[in-house]
Amino acid sequence: MKKINYILLFVALGAANLLVSCSSSVWEDESAANIFKAIADNDPRAFNWITVEEVDKLDGTDKEMIAKLREFASDIDKNVPPLLAEWRKLGEEVGINWQDIKVDTVKVTDYSNYEQLGIESHEGYILAVSKGKMFKIRFEQAVEHFIGEGWRTIILTNFLPLDENGKVISKTVLKQDGTFDEFYRSLAECFNKEAETEIEKIFLTNDKGERVFQIDEGEKDTWEENWENFTLEHLRKDFINCINNDDCVAEEMNPAMLLEYGMVDRFGLDENEIFNKAQLWKVRFNLEKYKEVADCPDEAMHFLDGKFMKYKGLWYYIGDFDSGYEH
């Protein structure tokens, strides 16, 4: 999506990302339905945008940010139509018929209280049905001036068609057979585009139907829960940025370590394949970059770290764990 310079842009993206995954409240459903109506009818007033008077009551610390919001609110009839036109076009490109769309569920995945504005911002996604097909529409910067009043600003970012299993239909393809750098960057792009079926390819299953994957004892239950409920939400926006900003370091390791990890004895993988063709890489947070920063960023929430194995020509994620044999 193109940047809209005159709309409110929050900058505090480092805030805690807690997946709330709450059920829709009435006003969230109504707010989503109203923005759909505004898009369908090209009617800025169908959505209850924040007013100048309400902006003037904000007591945030960032006066420049508040001024941008005030400028936006000062002429809704001028500032909103370009947004509606772009969202209408992006939705139509993936098959949405704006004259026939209904809100199914609203999921808020992040609540952020921005001191800069003195107001709470929500982000998440709207599940909607159009012409019998399901779509997932991402939103950010949805703020409510008074609790229970409904959203007063919003930005729609991704318009994603879903298949019959509720998975995102995406043209993004995981480059699982290239160099590690190509694979890892491709994986980040898959998270960015929410290509769930491609992301699932990073787990190797052995002949017994077991996932060839390890995690430190005591963390397995937490990891499984995080992967199912949090990982896509956390990595969706930040994974590529972390790579581009050199926030992570990838190091090649001796693939013979795969034997120590039990890839043959425990999981039954081909020993000759591992000795002759396998590769092993470890990804970690770039602590050197932040060694002078007192509060180091929460790296676990921004990129996928741990160990990756290339086996029979394809890359797989084999877990985030330590071994006493490594030195």
XYZ file of C-alpha atoms in Angstrom:
327
model
C 0.000 0.000 0.000
C 1.279 3.484 -0.823
C 2.082 5.813 2.038
C -0.597 8.424 2.711
C 1.397 11.386 3.963
C -1.433 13.369 5.478
C -2.944 10.576 7.558
C -1.895 9.909 11.133
C 1.228 7.751 11.277
C 2.137 6.223 14.593
C 5.838 5.760 15.199
C 5.991 3.769 18.406
C 6.037 0.351 16.722
C 8.300 -1.074 19.392
C 5.450 -1.302 21.868
C 4.612 -4.679 23.390
C 2.901 -6.968 20.894
C 0.442 -9.102 22.837
C -1.981 -11.161 20.823
C -5.355 -10.415 22.348
C -7.483 -12.376 19.865
C -10.693 -11.235 21.488
C -14.173 -11.795 20.154
C -15.834 -8.960 18.296
C -17.671 -6.406 20.377
C -20.736 -4.753 18.903
C -19.007 -1.458 18.259
C -16.036 -3.126 16.559
C -18.405 -4.917 14.180
C -20.289 -1.683 13.563
C -17.085 0.275 12.994
C -15.858 -2.309 10.486
C -19.228 -2.340 8.718
C -19.208 1.450 8.560
C -15.783 1.634 6.932
C -16.947 -0.979 4.404
C -19.998 1.173 3.656
C -17.803 4.237 3.263
C -15.633 2.368 0.750
C -18.611 0.933 -1.158
C -20.475 4.252 -1.416
C -17.425 6.517 -1.580
C -18.977 8.276 1.396
C -16.460 9.688 3.907
C -19.237 10.411 6.402
C -20.355 6.775 6.652
C -17.523 6.259 9.142
C -17.417 8.317 12.326
C -14.026 9.995 11.894
C -12.423 11.836 14.798
C -13.167 15.571 14.922
C -10.902 18.582 15.379
C -12.579 19.300 18.709
C -11.744 15.814 19.938
C -8.166 16.047 18.712
C -7.752 19.303 20.629
C -8.574 17.437 23.841
C -5.713 14.953 23.409
C -2.991 15.367 26.014
C -0.219 13.392 24.346
C 3.427 14.417 24.405
C 4.014 14.482 20.629
C 2.516 17.773 19.509
C 3.669 17.288 15.909
C 1.848 13.971 15.666
C -1.264 15.488 17.166
C -1.007 18.364 14.678
C -0.973 15.870 11.781
C -4.064 14.198 13.144
C -5.725 17.602 13.536
C -4.899 18.468 9.936
C -6.464 15.223 8.786
C -9.590 15.751 10.893
C -9.971 19.350 9.712
C -11.138 18.345 6.223
C -12.566 14.836 6.168
C -14.316 15.407 2.839
C -10.956 16.136 1.195
C -8.606 13.792 3.042
C -10.669 10.595 3.247
C -11.785 9.947 -0.386
C -8.254 9.115 -1.636
C -8.008 6.492 1.107
C -11.397 5.023 0.253
C -10.532 4.895 -3.451
C -7.264 3.078 -2.812
C -8.859 0.556 -0.438
C -11.703 -0.040 -2.883
C -9.173 -0.763 -5.652
C -7.021 -3.066 -3.505
C -10.075 -5.007 -2.382
C -11.423 -5.381 -5.897
C -8.045 -6.694 -7.088
C -8.394 -9.727 -4.792
C -12.065 -10.347 -5.593
C -14.024 -8.273 -3.064
C -17.377 -6.927 -4.221
C -17.894 -3.887 -2.003
C -21.622 -3.843 -2.781
C -21.919 -7.331 -1.298
C -19.698 -7.631 1.766
C -20.514 -8.443 5.375
C -18.420 -8.466 8.532
C -18.023 -11.937 9.992
C -15.555 -11.410 12.858
C -13.220 -8.707 14.092
C -10.016 -9.796 15.816
C -7.972 -7.218 17.711
C -4.419 -8.539 17.963
C -2.724 -5.559 19.584
C -3.728 -2.812 21.985
C -1.186 -0.023 22.225
C -1.509 2.967 24.508
C 0.507 5.687 22.804
C 1.652 8.344 25.237
C 2.547 10.453 22.204
C -1.155 10.901 21.537
C -2.713 10.131 24.872
C -5.011 7.669 23.129
C -5.273 3.906 22.584
C -4.657 2.325 19.185
C -5.831 -1.088 17.982
C -4.662 -3.318 15.166
C -5.805 -6.695 13.923
C -7.940 -8.046 11.130
C -11.507 -8.227 9.901
C -12.880 -11.483 8.528
C -15.462 -10.610 5.902
C -17.641 -12.476 3.403
C -18.160 -11.191 -0.132
C -20.102 -13.165 -2.753
C -19.763 -16.309 -0.640
C -15.983 -16.041 -0.307
C -14.042 -15.233 2.852
C -11.476 -12.435 3.073
C -9.051 -11.284 5.745
C -8.532 -7.521 5.884
C -5.742 -6.117 8.046
C -6.221 -2.857 9.927
C -3.945 -0.608 11.945
C -4.238 2.713 13.754
C -7.840 2.123 14.782
C -8.370 4.439 17.727
C -11.403 5.191 19.851
C -11.760 8.591 21.462
C -14.061 7.341 24.176
C -14.316 3.689 25.211
C -17.260 1.972 23.576
C -17.815 4.763 21.070
C -16.274 2.926 18.139
C -13.194 3.457 16.029
C -12.491 7.048 15.001
C -9.479 6.520 12.739
C -8.332 3.470 10.810
C -5.864 2.331 8.132
C -6.496 -0.813 6.063
C -3.272 -2.496 4.935
C -3.647 -6.050 3.552
C -6.596 -7.492 1.625
C -6.235 -11.270 1.630
C -8.508 -13.900 0.051
C -8.890 -17.136 2.045
C -9.297 -20.688 0.813
C -11.929 -23.183 2.007
C -9.711 -24.035 5.002
C -9.375 -20.425 6.097
C -5.774 -20.151 4.858
C -4.543 -17.077 3.030
C -4.351 -17.533 -0.741
C -1.009 -15.987 -1.649
C 1.168 -15.806 -4.744
C 4.258 -15.560 -2.550
C 6.369 -18.727 -2.814
C 8.991 -19.857 -0.300
C 12.417 -20.275 -1.930
C 13.239 -23.392 0.010
C 16.020 -24.654 -2.293
C 18.344 -21.648 -2.613
C 21.168 -20.319 -0.474
C 20.424 -19.777 3.190
C 20.195 -16.016 2.695
C 17.735 -16.461 -0.184
C 15.654 -18.884 1.846
C 15.609 -16.752 4.992
C 14.649 -13.560 3.158
C 11.992 -15.500 1.282
C 10.634 -16.818 4.579
C 10.423 -13.270 5.927
C 8.465 -12.233 2.837
C 6.097 -15.182 3.360
C 5.362 -13.889 6.865
C 4.887 -10.390 5.507
C 2.369 -11.648 2.933
C 0.819 -14.104 5.443
C 1.462 -17.033 3.079
C 0.615 -19.628 5.712
C 0.792 -22.704 3.494
C 4.293 -21.694 2.379
C 5.420 -20.996 5.957
C 4.292 -24.473 7.024
C 6.834 -25.979 4.616
C 9.706 -25.123 6.985
C 8.835 -28.100 9.189
C 10.206 -31.461 8.057
C 8.196 -34.575 8.875
C 9.984 -37.938 9.052
C 8.719 -41.319 7.868
C 6.938 -41.838 11.194
C 4.963 -38.633 10.820
C 7.012 -36.891 13.526
C 8.085 -33.269 13.174
C 11.889 -33.094 12.972
C 12.112 -30.300 15.489
C 13.589 -29.668 18.927
C 13.094 -27.084 21.640
C 14.641 -26.818 25.080
C 12.913 -28.927 27.725
C 10.426 -26.946 29.751
C 9.647 -24.628 26.841
C 7.821 -27.002 24.497
C 4.273 -26.197 25.562
C 4.936 -22.466 25.531
C 6.617 -22.639 22.138
C 3.755 -24.588 20.570
C 1.231 -22.114 21.940
C 3.277 -19.149 20.754
C 3.708 -20.591 17.278
C 0.005 -21.254 16.831
C -1.282 -18.034 18.371
C 1.432 -15.369 18.315
C 4.134 -15.999 15.732
C 2.352 -14.913 12.581
C 1.135 -11.745 14.264
C 4.552 -10.806 15.622
C 6.638 -11.602 12.562
C 4.204 -10.262 9.990
C 5.499 -6.692 10.093
C 8.941 -6.897 11.641
C 10.734 -9.905 10.141
C 11.897 -8.208 6.925
C 12.802 -5.024 8.776
C 15.039 -6.990 11.137
C 16.881 -8.544 8.194
C 17.270 -5.235 6.382
C 18.416 -3.498 9.574
C 21.002 -6.213 10.345
C 19.249 -6.998 13.614
C 19.978 -10.701 13.187
C 23.158 -12.656 12.475
C 23.260 -15.920 10.504
C 26.250 -18.219 11.048
C 27.105 -21.432 9.228
C 27.873 -24.403 11.471
C 29.442 -27.822 10.971
C 26.606 -30.039 9.639
C 28.121 -32.988 11.547
C 26.455 -31.403 14.579
C 23.187 -32.710 13.166
C 24.281 -36.164 14.313
C 24.754 -34.852 17.848
C 21.288 -33.324 17.652
C 19.843 -36.788 17.033
C 18.766 -36.239 13.463
C 19.761 -39.832 12.638
C 19.296 -41.722 15.926
C 16.164 -39.899 17.039
C 14.463 -38.891 13.801
C 15.778 -41.503 11.371
C 17.191 -39.143 8.762
C 19.696 -40.327 6.157
C 23.186 -40.296 7.709
C 24.999 -40.254 4.349
C 22.870 -37.347 3.191
C 23.782 -35.385 6.302
C 27.505 -36.112 6.012
C 27.757 -35.376 2.305
C 25.177 -32.734 1.469
C 23.510 -31.228 4.541
C 24.028 -27.659 5.738
C 23.439 -26.170 9.166
C 22.951 -22.493 10.026
C 22.169 -20.715 13.255
C 20.370 -17.376 13.445
C 20.590 -15.144 16.497
C 19.923 -11.572 17.503
C 22.735 -9.124 16.713
C 23.685 -8.211 20.260
C 26.796 -6.363 19.090
C 24.640 -3.785 17.374
C 22.844 -3.026 20.626
C 25.635 -3.617 23.142
C 25.466 -0.020 24.352
C 21.690 -0.008 24.649
C 20.452 -0.592 28.178
C 17.096 -2.005 27.156
C 17.829 -4.413 24.331
C 14.880 -4.936 21.930
C 12.842 -8.050 22.474
C 14.400 -10.025 19.638
C 12.126 -13.032 20.060
C 9.179 -11.022 18.807
C 10.758 -9.672 15.616
C 12.399 -12.509 13.702
C 12.627 -16.283 13.613
C 15.803 -17.390 15.376
C 17.251 -20.817 16.024
C 18.740 -23.500 13.781
C 18.012 -24.303 10.144
C 19.022 -27.430 8.230
C 19.286 -28.000 4.496
C 18.327 -31.615 3.927
C 17.855 -33.237 0.519
C 18.081 -29.833 -1.108
C 15.463 -28.042 1.026
C 15.758 -25.785 4.072
C 13.922 -26.634 7.307
C 13.612 -25.026 10.710
C 14.740 -27.554 13.330
C 14.237 -25.480 16.473
C 15.710 -23.026 18.924
C 17.855 -24.970 21.362
C 21.353 -25.195 22.824
C 23.651 -28.174 22.827
C 26.472 -28.976 25.229
C 28.553 -30.082 22.248
C 28.653 -26.649 20.665
C 31.703 -24.464 21.158
